[in-house]
Coordinates of C-alpha atoms in Angstrom, one line a residue:
M1 CA 63.8 -124.9 -115.4
M2 CA 64.9 -122.9 -118.1
T3 CA 65.4 -119.2 -118.0
T4 CA 63.2 -117.7 -120.7
N5 CA 63.9 -113.9 -120.2
I6 CA 65.4 -111.5 -122.9
Q7 CA 68.0 -110.4 -120.8
D8 CA 69.7 -113.5 -120.0
R9 CA 69.6 -114.5 -123.8
N10 CA 71.9 -111.5 -124.1
S11 CA 74.0 -111.9 -120.9
A12 CA 75.5 -115.2 -119.0
R13 CA 75.9 -113.0 -115.9
L14 CA 72.7 -112.2 -113.7
E15 CA 71.9 -108.9 -112.6
G16 CA 73.3 -107.8 -109.2
T17 CA 75.5 -110.9 -108.9
G18 CA 79.0 -109.3 -109.2
S19 CA 80.7 -106.6 -107.1
S20 CA 79.3 -103.2 -106.8
I21 CA 79.6 -100.0 -105.0
S22 CA 77.0 -97.3 -104.6
V23 CA 77.6 -93.7 -104.7
A24 CA 75.4 -90.6 -104.4
L25 CA 76.2 -87.1 -105.7
A26 CA 73.9 -84.3 -104.1
G27 CA 73.6 -80.6 -104.1
S28 CA 71.4 -77.5 -104.8
G29 CA 70.1 -77.1 -108.6
G30 CA 72.8 -76.0 -110.7
T31 CA 75.8 -77.5 -108.8
G32 CA 76.4 -80.0 -111.8
A33 CA 75.7 -83.2 -109.5
I34 CA 73.5 -84.7 -112.6
S35 CA 76.1 -83.8 -115.2
A36 CA 79.0 -85.2 -113.3
A37 CA 77.1 -88.4 -112.6
T38 CA 76.2 -88.8 -116.1
M39 CA 79.6 -88.5 -117.3
L40 CA 80.9 -90.9 -114.5
V41 CA 78.1 -93.6 -115.6
D42 CA 79.5 -93.2 -119.5
A43 CA 82.9 -93.4 -118.1
A44 CA 82.3 -96.5 -116.4
G45 CA 80.8 -98.2 -119.6
K46 CA 83.9 -97.5 -121.5
A47 CA 86.1 -98.8 -118.6
Q48 CA 83.8 -102.1 -119.2
W49 CA 81.9 -101.8 -116.2
Y50 CA 78.1 -101.7 -115.6
A51 CA 76.4 -98.9 -114.0
L52 CA 73.1 -97.5 -113.2
M53 CA 72.1 -94.0 -112.3
T54 CA 68.5 -92.7 -111.1
R55 CA 68.0 -89.2 -110.1
S56 CA 66.0 -87.6 -107.4
V57 CA 65.0 -83.9 -107.6
G58 CA 62.1 -82.1 -105.3
A59 CA 58.8 -80.9 -106.7
Q60 CA 60.3 -77.8 -108.1
I61 CA 60.6 -76.7 -111.8
R62 CA 63.8 -75.3 -111.6
G63 CA 66.5 -75.1 -108.9
G64 CA 66.1 -76.8 -105.4
E65 CA 67.7 -79.9 -104.3
T66 CA 69.3 -82.5 -106.5
A67 CA 70.8 -85.9 -106.3
A68 CA 72.0 -88.5 -108.6
L69 CA 72.3 -92.2 -107.2
I70 CA 74.8 -94.4 -109.0
R71 CA 75.6 -98.0 -108.7
F72 CA 78.8 -99.0 -110.2
S73 CA 79.3 -103.1 -110.7
T74 CA 81.4 -105.6 -112.7
D75 CA 78.1 -107.4 -113.7
P76 CA 74.8 -106.2 -115.2
V77 CA 72.6 -104.2 -112.5
A78 CA 68.5 -103.5 -112.6
G79 CA 68.4 -101.5 -109.3
H80 CA 70.1 -100.3 -106.1
G81 CA 71.3 -102.0 -103.4
D82 CA 70.5 -101.9 -99.9
D83 CA 72.7 -98.8 -98.8
F84 CA 75.0 -96.3 -100.3
Q85 CA 78.9 -96.6 -99.6
V86 CA 79.7 -92.9 -100.7
L87 CA 77.9 -89.5 -100.4
L88 CA 79.5 -86.5 -101.9
A89 CA 77.6 -83.3 -101.1
F90 CA 78.6 -80.3 -103.0
D91 CA 76.4 -78.5 -100.4
W92 CA 73.8 -79.6 -97.9
Q93 CA 70.8 -77.5 -99.2
N94 CA 67.8 -79.6 -98.3
L95 CA 69.5 -82.9 -98.1
E96 CA 67.4 -84.1 -95.3
R97 CA 64.9 -84.7 -98.1
F98 CA 66.9 -87.3 -99.5
A99 CA 67.8 -89.1 -96.1
S100 CA 65.4 -92.2 -97.0
E101 CA 66.3 -92.3 -100.5
I102 CA 70.1 -92.5 -99.7
P103 CA 70.3 -94.8 -96.7
L104 CA 73.6 -94.6 -95.2
S105 CA 75.6 -97.2 -92.5
A106 CA 78.3 -96.8 -90.3
N107 CA 80.5 -98.3 -93.2
S108 CA 79.5 -95.3 -95.3
L109 CA 81.6 -92.4 -96.3
V110 CA 80.4 -88.9 -96.6
I111 CA 82.3 -86.3 -98.2
G112 CA 81.1 -82.6 -98.0
D113 CA 82.7 -79.3 -99.0
L114 CA 84.7 -77.6 -96.2
D115 CA 83.0 -74.2 -97.2
H116 CA 79.4 -75.6 -96.6
G117 CA 80.2 -76.5 -92.8
A118 CA 79.5 -80.0 -91.0
A119 CA 77.3 -82.4 -92.2
P120 CA 73.2 -82.1 -91.2
E121 CA 72.2 -84.0 -88.2
V122 CA 70.2 -86.5 -90.3
I123 CA 73.5 -87.6 -92.0
A124 CA 75.7 -87.5 -88.9
A125 CA 72.9 -89.7 -87.3
T126 CA 73.7 -92.6 -89.7
G127 CA 77.0 -93.3 -88.0
A128 CA 78.9 -92.6 -91.5
R129 CA 82.5 -91.5 -91.4
Y130 CA 82.7 -87.8 -92.5
V131 CA 85.4 -86.2 -94.4
G132 CA 85.5 -82.8 -95.5
L133 CA 87.3 -81.7 -98.7
P134 CA 88.0 -78.1 -100.1
L135 CA 86.0 -78.6 -103.3
K136 CA 85.5 -75.2 -104.0
Q137 CA 89.2 -74.2 -103.3
L138 CA 90.4 -77.1 -105.2
A139 CA 88.4 -75.8 -108.4
R140 CA 89.9 -72.4 -107.9
T141 CA 93.3 -74.1 -108.3
I142 CA 92.4 -74.2 -111.9
P143 CA 91.4 -70.9 -113.4
G144 CA 87.7 -71.8 -114.7
G145 CA 87.6 -74.8 -112.9
R146 CA 84.4 -76.0 -111.2
P147 CA 83.7 -78.1 -107.9
N148 CA 81.7 -80.5 -109.8
M149 CA 84.6 -81.4 -111.9
V150 CA 86.4 -81.9 -108.8
G151 CA 83.8 -84.1 -107.3
M152 CA 83.7 -86.2 -110.5
G153 CA 87.8 -86.7 -110.0
V154 CA 87.2 -87.4 -106.4
V155 CA 84.7 -90.2 -107.1
A156 CA 86.6 -91.5 -109.9
G157 CA 89.8 -91.8 -107.8
L158 CA 87.8 -93.3 -104.7
I159 CA 86.4 -96.6 -106.8
G160 CA 89.5 -96.9 -108.8
L161 CA 87.8 -95.6 -112.3
P162 CA 90.6 -94.8 -114.5
L163 CA 91.3 -91.4 -115.9
E164 CA 91.6 -92.3 -119.6
P165 CA 87.6 -93.4 -120.2
L166 CA 86.9 -90.2 -117.9
Y167 CA 89.1 -88.3 -120.4
S168 CA 87.2 -89.6 -123.3
V169 CA 83.8 -88.8 -122.1
L170 CA 85.0 -85.4 -121.3
E171 CA 86.4 -84.9 -124.8
N172 CA 82.7 -86.1 -126.3
F173 CA 80.9 -83.8 -123.6
F174 CA 82.8 -80.6 -124.3
A175 CA 83.3 -81.4 -128.1
D176 CA 81.8 -78.0 -129.1
K177 CA 83.2 -75.8 -126.0
G178 CA 86.8 -75.6 -127.5
D179 CA 90.0 -76.9 -126.5
K180 CA 90.5 -74.4 -123.7
I181 CA 87.5 -75.7 -121.6
L182 CA 88.3 -79.1 -122.2
A183 CA 91.7 -78.7 -121.1
V184 CA 90.6 -76.9 -117.9
S185 CA 87.9 -79.8 -117.1
K186 CA 90.6 -82.4 -117.3
Q187 CA 93.0 -80.5 -115.0
T188 CA 90.1 -80.0 -112.7
V189 CA 89.3 -83.6 -112.5
A190 CA 92.6 -84.8 -112.2
V191 CA 92.8 -82.2 -108.9
G192 CA 89.8 -84.4 -107.4
Y193 CA 91.4 -87.6 -108.7
E194 CA 94.5 -86.7 -106.6
A195 CA 92.6 -85.5 -103.6
A196 CA 90.9 -88.8 -103.5
A197 CA 94.2 -90.9 -102.6
A198 CA 94.2 -89.6 -99.3
L199 CA 90.5 -91.3 -98.6
G200 CA 92.2 -94.9 -98.7
D201 CA 91.0 -97.8 -101.3
E202 CA 88.4 -99.6 -99.4
Y203 CA 85.8 -98.3 -101.9
R204 CA 87.6 -99.6 -104.9
L205 CA 85.7 -101.8 -107.3
P206 CA 87.4 -104.8 -108.8
P207 CA 88.7 -104.5 -112.2
A208 CA 86.2 -105.2 -115.1
H209 CA 85.7 -108.8 -116.4
T210 CA 87.2 -109.7 -119.7
P211 CA 85.9 -107.1 -122.2
S212 CA 83.1 -108.6 -124.4
S213 CA 83.1 -108.3 -128.1
G214 CA 79.9 -106.6 -128.1
K215 CA 79.0 -103.1 -127.8
R216 CA 78.0 -101.6 -124.7
W217 CA 75.4 -99.0 -124.5
S218 CA 74.5 -96.1 -122.1
I219 CA 70.9 -95.3 -122.3
S220 CA 67.9 -94.3 -120.2
G221 CA 64.6 -96.2 -120.0
N222 CA 62.8 -93.5 -121.7
Q223 CA 65.4 -93.5 -124.9
A224 CA 64.9 -97.2 -124.5
T225 CA 61.2 -96.7 -125.1
G226 CA 61.7 -94.7 -128.2
L227 CA 64.0 -96.8 -129.7
G228 CA 61.5 -99.9 -129.1
A229 CA 58.8 -97.7 -130.6
L230 CA 60.7 -97.1 -133.8
R231 CA 61.9 -100.7 -134.2
G232 CA 58.1 -101.7 -133.8
G233 CA 57.2 -99.5 -136.8
I234 CA 56.2 -96.2 -135.0
R235 CA 56.3 -93.4 -137.4
F236 CA 53.9 -90.7 -136.1
V237 CA 53.9 -89.2 -132.4
A238 CA 51.6 -86.6 -131.0
A239 CA 51.9 -85.5 -127.7
Y240 CA 52.0 -83.2 -124.7
P241 CA 55.0 -82.9 -122.5
I242 CA 54.7 -84.0 -119.0
T243 CA 57.2 -85.4 -116.3
P244 CA 58.5 -88.2 -116.6
A245 CA 57.6 -89.0 -119.9
T246 CA 59.1 -86.1 -121.7
E247 CA 62.4 -87.9 -122.5
V248 CA 60.3 -90.1 -124.6
L249 CA 59.0 -87.5 -126.7
E250 CA 62.4 -85.6 -126.8
W251 CA 64.2 -88.6 -128.1
M252 CA 61.8 -89.4 -130.8
A253 CA 61.4 -85.8 -131.9
G254 CA 65.1 -86.3 -133.2
A255 CA 65.0 -90.0 -134.3
L256 CA 61.7 -89.9 -136.2
P257 CA 62.7 -87.7 -139.2
G258 CA 65.3 -90.2 -139.9
V259 CA 63.0 -92.9 -140.4
G260 CA 60.5 -90.8 -142.3
G261 CA 58.3 -90.1 -139.5
A262 CA 57.2 -87.1 -137.6
L263 CA 56.3 -85.7 -133.9
V264 CA 53.8 -83.0 -133.3
Q265 CA 53.6 -81.3 -130.2
V266 CA 50.1 -80.6 -129.6
E267 CA 48.0 -78.5 -127.3
D268 CA 46.9 -81.0 -124.7
E269 CA 46.4 -84.7 -124.0
L270 CA 43.2 -84.9 -125.5
A271 CA 44.5 -83.4 -128.9
A272 CA 47.6 -86.0 -128.6
I273 CA 45.4 -89.2 -128.2
N274 CA 42.7 -88.0 -131.0
Q275 CA 45.7 -87.2 -133.5
I276 CA 47.1 -90.6 -133.3
V277 CA 43.7 -92.2 -133.5
G278 CA 43.6 -90.3 -136.7
A279 CA 47.0 -91.1 -138.1
S280 CA 46.7 -94.8 -137.4
Y281 CA 43.1 -94.9 -139.0
G282 CA 44.9 -93.3 -142.0
G283 CA 47.6 -96.3 -142.1
T284 CA 50.5 -94.7 -140.2
P285 CA 51.4 -96.6 -136.6
A286 CA 51.4 -93.9 -134.2
L287 CA 52.1 -93.4 -130.4
T288 CA 51.7 -90.9 -127.5
A289 CA 53.6 -90.9 -124.2
T290 CA 52.2 -89.5 -121.1
A291 CA 52.0 -89.8 -117.2
G292 CA 49.1 -90.8 -114.8
P293 CA 47.1 -87.6 -115.3
G294 CA 47.6 -87.5 -119.3
L295 CA 46.3 -91.2 -119.2
S296 CA 43.2 -90.1 -117.2
L297 CA 42.6 -87.5 -120.2
M298 CA 43.0 -90.0 -122.9
I299 CA 40.5 -92.5 -121.7
E300 CA 37.7 -91.8 -123.7
S301 CA 39.3 -91.7 -126.8
L302 CA 41.1 -94.9 -125.9
G303 CA 37.5 -96.3 -126.0
L304 CA 37.0 -94.9 -129.3
A305 CA 40.0 -96.8 -130.6
V306 CA 38.6 -100.1 -129.2
A307 CA 35.3 -99.7 -130.5
A308 CA 36.7 -98.2 -134.1
E309 CA 39.5 -101.1 -133.7
V310 CA 42.4 -98.6 -134.4
P311 CA 45.6 -99.8 -133.2
L312 CA 47.6 -97.2 -131.3
V313 CA 50.3 -97.4 -128.3
V314 CA 50.0 -95.2 -125.3
V315 CA 53.3 -95.1 -123.1
D316 CA 52.4 -94.1 -119.7
V317 CA 55.6 -93.5 -117.6
M318 CA 54.1 -93.7 -113.9
R319 CA 54.8 -91.2 -111.3
G320 CA 53.5 -90.9 -107.7
G321 CA 49.8 -90.1 -107.7
P322 CA 46.9 -89.4 -107.4
S323 CA 46.4 -85.8 -109.1
T324 CA 49.9 -84.4 -109.7
G325 CA 51.3 -86.1 -106.8
I326 CA 54.8 -86.2 -106.8
P327 CA 55.5 -85.8 -110.4
A328 CA 59.5 -86.4 -110.2
K329 CA 59.3 -89.7 -108.3
S330 CA 58.0 -93.3 -109.1
E331 CA 55.1 -95.3 -108.2
Q332 CA 53.5 -98.2 -109.8
A333 CA 49.9 -97.1 -109.1
D334 CA 48.5 -96.7 -112.5
L335 CA 47.7 -100.3 -112.9
N336 CA 44.0 -100.0 -112.1
I337 CA 43.3 -97.2 -114.5
A338 CA 45.3 -98.7 -117.3
I339 CA 43.4 -102.2 -116.9
Y340 CA 39.7 -101.2 -115.7
G341 CA 39.6 -97.3 -116.6
L342 CA 37.8 -97.5 -119.9
H343 CA 34.2 -97.3 -119.9
G344 CA 32.0 -100.2 -121.0
D345 CA 33.6 -103.7 -121.9
A346 CA 36.7 -102.6 -123.7
P347 CA 39.2 -105.3 -124.5
H348 CA 42.6 -103.6 -124.9
L349 CA 46.3 -104.5 -124.2
V350 CA 48.4 -103.5 -121.2
L351 CA 51.9 -104.4 -121.2
A352 CA 55.0 -103.5 -118.7
P353 CA 58.9 -103.3 -119.1
N354 CA 60.6 -104.4 -116.1
S355 CA 64.1 -103.2 -117.0
V356 CA 65.6 -100.3 -118.9
T357 CA 66.8 -103.1 -121.4
D358 CA 63.1 -104.4 -121.7
C359 CA 61.9 -101.3 -122.6
I360 CA 63.1 -101.5 -126.0
F361 CA 61.6 -105.1 -126.3
T362 CA 58.2 -104.4 -124.5
T363 CA 57.5 -101.2 -126.6
Q364 CA 58.5 -103.0 -130.0
W365 CA 56.5 -105.9 -128.8
A366 CA 53.4 -103.7 -127.8
T367 CA 53.7 -102.1 -131.2
H368 CA 53.6 -105.5 -132.9
L369 CA 50.6 -106.6 -130.7
S370 CA 48.7 -103.4 -131.3
E371 CA 49.1 -103.5 -135.1
T372 CA 48.4 -107.3 -135.6
L373 CA 45.3 -107.3 -133.3
Q374 CA 44.0 -103.8 -134.3
A375 CA 43.4 -102.8 -130.5
P376 CA 45.1 -100.1 -128.5
A377 CA 48.0 -101.0 -126.2
I378 CA 49.1 -99.4 -123.1
V379 CA 52.7 -99.5 -121.9
L380 CA 53.3 -99.0 -118.2
S381 CA 56.6 -98.0 -117.7
D382 CA 57.5 -95.6 -114.8
Q383 CA 59.7 -92.6 -113.7
Y384 CA 62.3 -95.3 -111.8
L385 CA 62.7 -97.1 -115.3
G386 CA 62.2 -94.0 -117.3
Q387 CA 64.7 -91.7 -116.1
T388 CA 67.4 -94.4 -115.2
K389 CA 70.5 -94.0 -117.1
A390 CA 72.1 -97.6 -117.3
V391 CA 75.0 -99.1 -119.0
L392 CA 74.0 -102.4 -120.7
D393 CA 75.1 -104.8 -123.1
R394 CA 73.8 -104.2 -126.7
P395 CA 70.4 -105.8 -126.8
P396 CA 69.8 -108.3 -129.7
D397 CA 67.8 -107.2 -132.7
I398 CA 64.5 -108.9 -132.6
V399 CA 62.1 -108.9 -135.5
F400 CA 58.3 -109.5 -135.2
P401 CA 56.2 -110.3 -138.1
T402 CA 54.3 -107.1 -137.6
R403 CA 51.4 -107.0 -140.4
R404 CA 48.1 -104.8 -139.9
E405 CA 46.0 -107.0 -141.9
L406 CA 44.6 -104.7 -144.9
A407 CA 41.5 -104.9 -146.7
S408 CA 41.4 -105.2 -150.7
E409 CA 38.6 -104.0 -153.1
P410 CA 35.5 -106.2 -152.7
A411 CA 35.0 -108.4 -156.0
D412 CA 31.6 -108.8 -157.8
G413 CA 30.3 -106.0 -156.3
R414 CA 30.2 -107.1 -152.7
K415 CA 29.9 -104.7 -149.7
Y416 CA 33.1 -104.0 -147.8
L417 CA 32.6 -105.4 -144.1
R418 CA 35.2 -103.5 -142.0
Y419 CA 34.0 -105.4 -138.9
A420 CA 33.4 -108.8 -140.2
D421 CA 32.8 -111.1 -137.9
T422 CA 36.0 -113.5 -138.8
P423 CA 37.1 -116.5 -136.7
S424 CA 40.1 -114.8 -135.4
G425 CA 38.2 -111.6 -134.3
V426 CA 40.7 -109.7 -136.7
S427 CA 38.7 -107.7 -139.7
P428 CA 40.7 -106.6 -142.6
M429 CA 41.4 -102.9 -142.4
A430 CA 40.9 -100.5 -145.2
T431 CA 42.8 -97.2 -145.4
P432 CA 41.3 -93.8 -146.7
G433 CA 40.8 -94.1 -150.4
M434 CA 40.8 -97.8 -151.0
P435 CA 38.2 -98.2 -153.7
G436 CA 35.2 -99.9 -152.4
C437 CA 36.4 -99.7 -149.1
Q438 CA 34.6 -96.8 -147.6
Y439 CA 33.4 -97.1 -143.9
T440 CA 32.2 -95.3 -140.9
A441 CA 34.6 -95.5 -138.2
D442 CA 33.4 -93.7 -134.8
G443 CA 32.6 -94.8 -131.3
L444 CA 29.1 -95.9 -131.8
E445 CA 28.4 -99.6 -131.8
H446 CA 28.0 -101.0 -135.2
D447 CA 27.1 -103.9 -137.6
Q448 CA 29.8 -105.6 -139.6
S449 CA 29.8 -103.0 -142.3
G450 CA 30.4 -100.1 -139.7
A451 CA 27.0 -98.6 -139.8
P452 CA 25.7 -97.5 -136.7
S453 CA 23.6 -100.0 -134.8
S454 CA 21.6 -100.2 -131.5
R455 CA 20.6 -103.7 -132.2
A456 CA 21.5 -106.3 -129.3
E457 CA 22.6 -108.8 -131.8
D458 CA 25.3 -106.6 -133.3
H459 CA 26.1 -105.4 -130.0
L460 CA 26.9 -108.9 -128.8
A461 CA 28.4 -110.0 -132.0
Q462 CA 30.8 -107.2 -131.9
M463 CA 31.8 -107.3 -128.3
N464 CA 32.5 -110.8 -128.7
K465 CA 34.7 -110.2 -131.9
R466 CA 36.8 -107.6 -129.8
A467 CA 37.5 -109.8 -127.0
R468 CA 38.1 -112.9 -128.9
K469 CA 40.7 -111.4 -131.1
L470 CA 42.8 -110.6 -127.7
A471 CA 42.0 -113.6 -125.8
D472 CA 42.7 -116.2 -128.4
H473 CA 46.1 -114.8 -129.6
D474 CA 49.2 -116.6 -128.8
Y475 CA 51.3 -114.5 -126.9
G476 CA 54.1 -117.0 -126.6
D477 CA 56.8 -117.0 -123.8
Y478 CA 56.9 -113.4 -123.9
W479 CA 54.0 -112.9 -121.7
A480 CA 56.2 -113.2 -118.6
D481 CA 60.1 -113.6 -117.5
L482 CA 60.4 -116.7 -115.7
D483 CA 63.7 -117.9 -113.7
G484 CA 64.7 -120.4 -111.0
E485 CA 62.8 -123.4 -109.4
G486 CA 61.4 -124.5 -106.2
D487 CA 57.9 -124.6 -104.7
L488 CA 58.4 -120.7 -103.4
A489 CA 57.9 -117.8 -106.1
I490 CA 58.1 -114.1 -106.2
V491 CA 55.5 -112.6 -108.6
T492 CA 56.2 -109.3 -109.4
W493 CA 56.3 -106.7 -112.3
G494 CA 57.8 -103.5 -113.7
S495 CA 60.4 -101.6 -112.1
S496 CA 60.3 -103.8 -108.7
T497 CA 61.6 -106.6 -110.8
G498 CA 65.5 -105.5 -110.5
A499 CA 65.1 -105.6 -106.8
V500 CA 63.3 -109.1 -106.8
R501 CA 65.8 -110.7 -109.1
E502 CA 68.9 -109.5 -106.9
A503 CA 67.0 -110.6 -103.6
A504 CA 66.3 -114.1 -105.2
S505 CA 69.9 -114.2 -106.2
R506 CA 70.9 -113.6 -102.8
W507 CA 68.4 -116.2 -101.6
R508 CA 69.9 -119.0 -103.8
K509 CA 73.4 -118.2 -102.8
E510 CA 72.3 -119.3 -99.3
G511 CA 70.9 -122.6 -100.5
G512 CA 67.3 -121.6 -100.9
K513 CA 65.4 -122.1 -104.2
V514 CA 63.0 -119.7 -105.5
R515 CA 61.2 -118.7 -108.7
V516 CA 60.7 -115.2 -109.9
L517 CA 57.8 -114.4 -112.2
S518 CA 57.7 -111.1 -113.8
V519 CA 54.3 -110.4 -115.6
R520 CA 55.1 -108.5 -118.8
L521 CA 51.6 -109.1 -120.3
L522 CA 49.2 -107.7 -117.7
A523 CA 46.0 -107.6 -119.9
P524 CA 44.6 -109.8 -121.4
V525 CA 45.2 -112.2 -118.6
Q526 CA 47.1 -115.6 -119.2
P527 CA 45.7 -118.0 -116.5
E528 CA 46.7 -121.0 -118.1
K529 CA 50.5 -119.8 -118.7
F530 CA 50.5 -118.5 -115.2
Q531 CA 49.6 -121.8 -113.7
Q532 CA 52.0 -123.8 -116.0
A533 CA 54.8 -121.4 -114.9
L534 CA 54.0 -121.9 -111.1
A535 CA 53.1 -125.6 -111.3
G536 CA 54.2 -127.2 -107.9
V537 CA 54.6 -124.0 -106.2
S538 CA 52.8 -123.7 -102.8
R539 CA 53.8 -120.4 -101.7
I540 CA 53.9 -117.3 -103.5
L541 CA 55.4 -113.5 -102.3
V542 CA 53.8 -111.0 -104.6
V543 CA 56.0 -107.8 -104.5
E544 CA 54.6 -104.2 -106.2
Q545 CA 55.1 -100.4 -105.4
S546 CA 51.6 -99.5 -104.6
H547 CA 50.0 -98.5 -101.4
G548 CA 46.8 -100.4 -102.5
A549 CA 48.2 -103.7 -103.6
Q550 CA 46.8 -103.1 -106.8
F551 CA 48.6 -106.0 -108.9
Y552 CA 47.9 -108.4 -106.0
R553 CA 44.2 -107.8 -105.9
Y554 CA 44.5 -108.0 -109.9
L555 CA 45.9 -111.5 -109.5
R556 CA 43.4 -112.4 -106.8
A557 CA 40.8 -111.6 -109.4
Y558 CA 41.9 -113.8 -112.6
Y559 CA 44.5 -116.4 -111.2
D560 CA 44.3 -119.2 -108.5
L561 CA 46.8 -118.5 -106.1
P562 CA 48.0 -120.9 -103.4
Q563 CA 46.6 -120.4 -99.9
Q564 CA 50.0 -119.1 -98.6
T565 CA 50.2 -116.1 -100.8
R566 CA 51.8 -113.1 -99.2
I567 CA 52.0 -109.2 -100.4
L568 CA 55.1 -106.9 -100.1
H569 CA 53.7 -103.6 -101.3
Q570 CA 54.6 -100.0 -100.5
P571 CA 53.7 -96.6 -102.2
G572 CA 56.3 -94.8 -103.9
P573 CA 59.0 -92.9 -104.1
L574 CA 61.0 -95.5 -102.3
P575 CA 62.1 -98.3 -104.4
F576 CA 62.4 -101.8 -103.0
R577 CA 65.8 -102.6 -101.4
P578 CA 66.9 -106.3 -102.0
H579 CA 67.0 -107.1 -98.1
Q580 CA 63.4 -106.1 -97.7
I581 CA 62.5 -109.1 -99.9
C582 CA 65.0 -111.3 -98.4
E583 CA 63.6 -110.6 -95.1
Q584 CA 60.4 -111.7 -96.3
L585 CA 61.7 -114.8 -97.6
S586 CA 63.7 -115.6 -94.3
S587 CA 60.4 -114.8 -92.2
W588 CA 58.3 -117.3 -94.3
R589 CA 61.0 -120.1 -93.7
A590 CA 61.0 -119.6 -90.3
T591 CA 57.3 -120.3 -89.8

């Protein structure tokens, strides 16, 4: 069976198949753990490695505990492995809160600052080897030196990351700080690098593969989402900041003026959705980004966009819910509201990226579909994808024939029918000011001209038209990523795909066969393509990160699943580990 995903068209190596090492940097807010980790990831890319960094913080706005979770690899990676080989803690403040997010084993190495005493019991209980290093004291040997620079050097030395790419990153990072600060930083990193020599070489990563000629990117999922939106043609953004979607807006605020666009920060989510409805009605492709609570506030106006057939894109970077839930951590539990939340029968598009790279493609495709079909599109990203920083191969440039079907001035005095019942269901759309094309656009049901109507025949005709244009559209092979073969399949979506792909890779190395189907187009449903993709499959394992098994129940509602279908689901914020999925496959084989 041929692989059909975008990532594999760009890279011959599968995610999670190479050598890798996982490292966690932790400490209280202000210790610089995230900054040090970010520079290590960038340096790994310059050294021709791949890397992936997620971050974990508490519920506080500022301060508190923080951790950066990094996986360095010789091949692309889309998720963390089963455990962490190295934990470097600048202090122990509330580290026990990360115990389940940083699984350690007896083979792990824990490094702590001697000034902060022994490791907490929850860390010691893992059986990991503990080594105390005088991080603060080493930093003081360089006037102006900081412990996080020492820690950065320790990690680099421990995993075999050369100093040259690290120094290059420091030069960029401190470009506006002056030569003295840069020199101090390099010296401090070198001190840590030297200290790592005493820790042995068992955690060294093999040298990178032969460097590719293509450019490698270091980008977060939220930045990738913004880039995909620009590539798709989005030129206006209105939004209200909310964790973890704010980075989408921050990136687009800087990028939009360069392509003639603009971003407006508004007073709340109601204003955001209504402004982009207005902008799109006026002819400018528009987007907003939010998280679960914000999406709830936008629902009524999303219905307006459906009824008025106004294209727009809403990016929902999901977090732990309900209500304000766990704002800084991930979950895939907004699926139900994204699909079912609108009142009435309101056909719309729901899509989900399944990797950092795919955030670009999916958002671009969502914009294309929305503009082409004159329907709102919801893009379901999540905190895990959005705030993950990844080193990846430069994604291919993809161009869609995006075209909003525009009206022209009616001839011979005929009346413009904004909602003409066309065979495709897509009606030519006028922009304000077009001669002879005045019409009413609101949330009321209407006839073909747009005039409000409560007649049953008009309601039925417009309902059929709005449903038909989405149901009959050919979404090609982008609706899902499919790879592998055999009568066993794993069906998943979104950020869970990374762990599923790695588990499938392990399974195949052990001689097993398994297909992986990651669904990108969640609505409208694609039952015929689903059946074709899984033809011959007798067993399905559904994997998703929600307590209520929302994805599984959605599949049960619209797709024919084999009798032997199992579900592996858990709420956030813990991501799936590949071994969890392998254990499910093994237990199945044993029965």
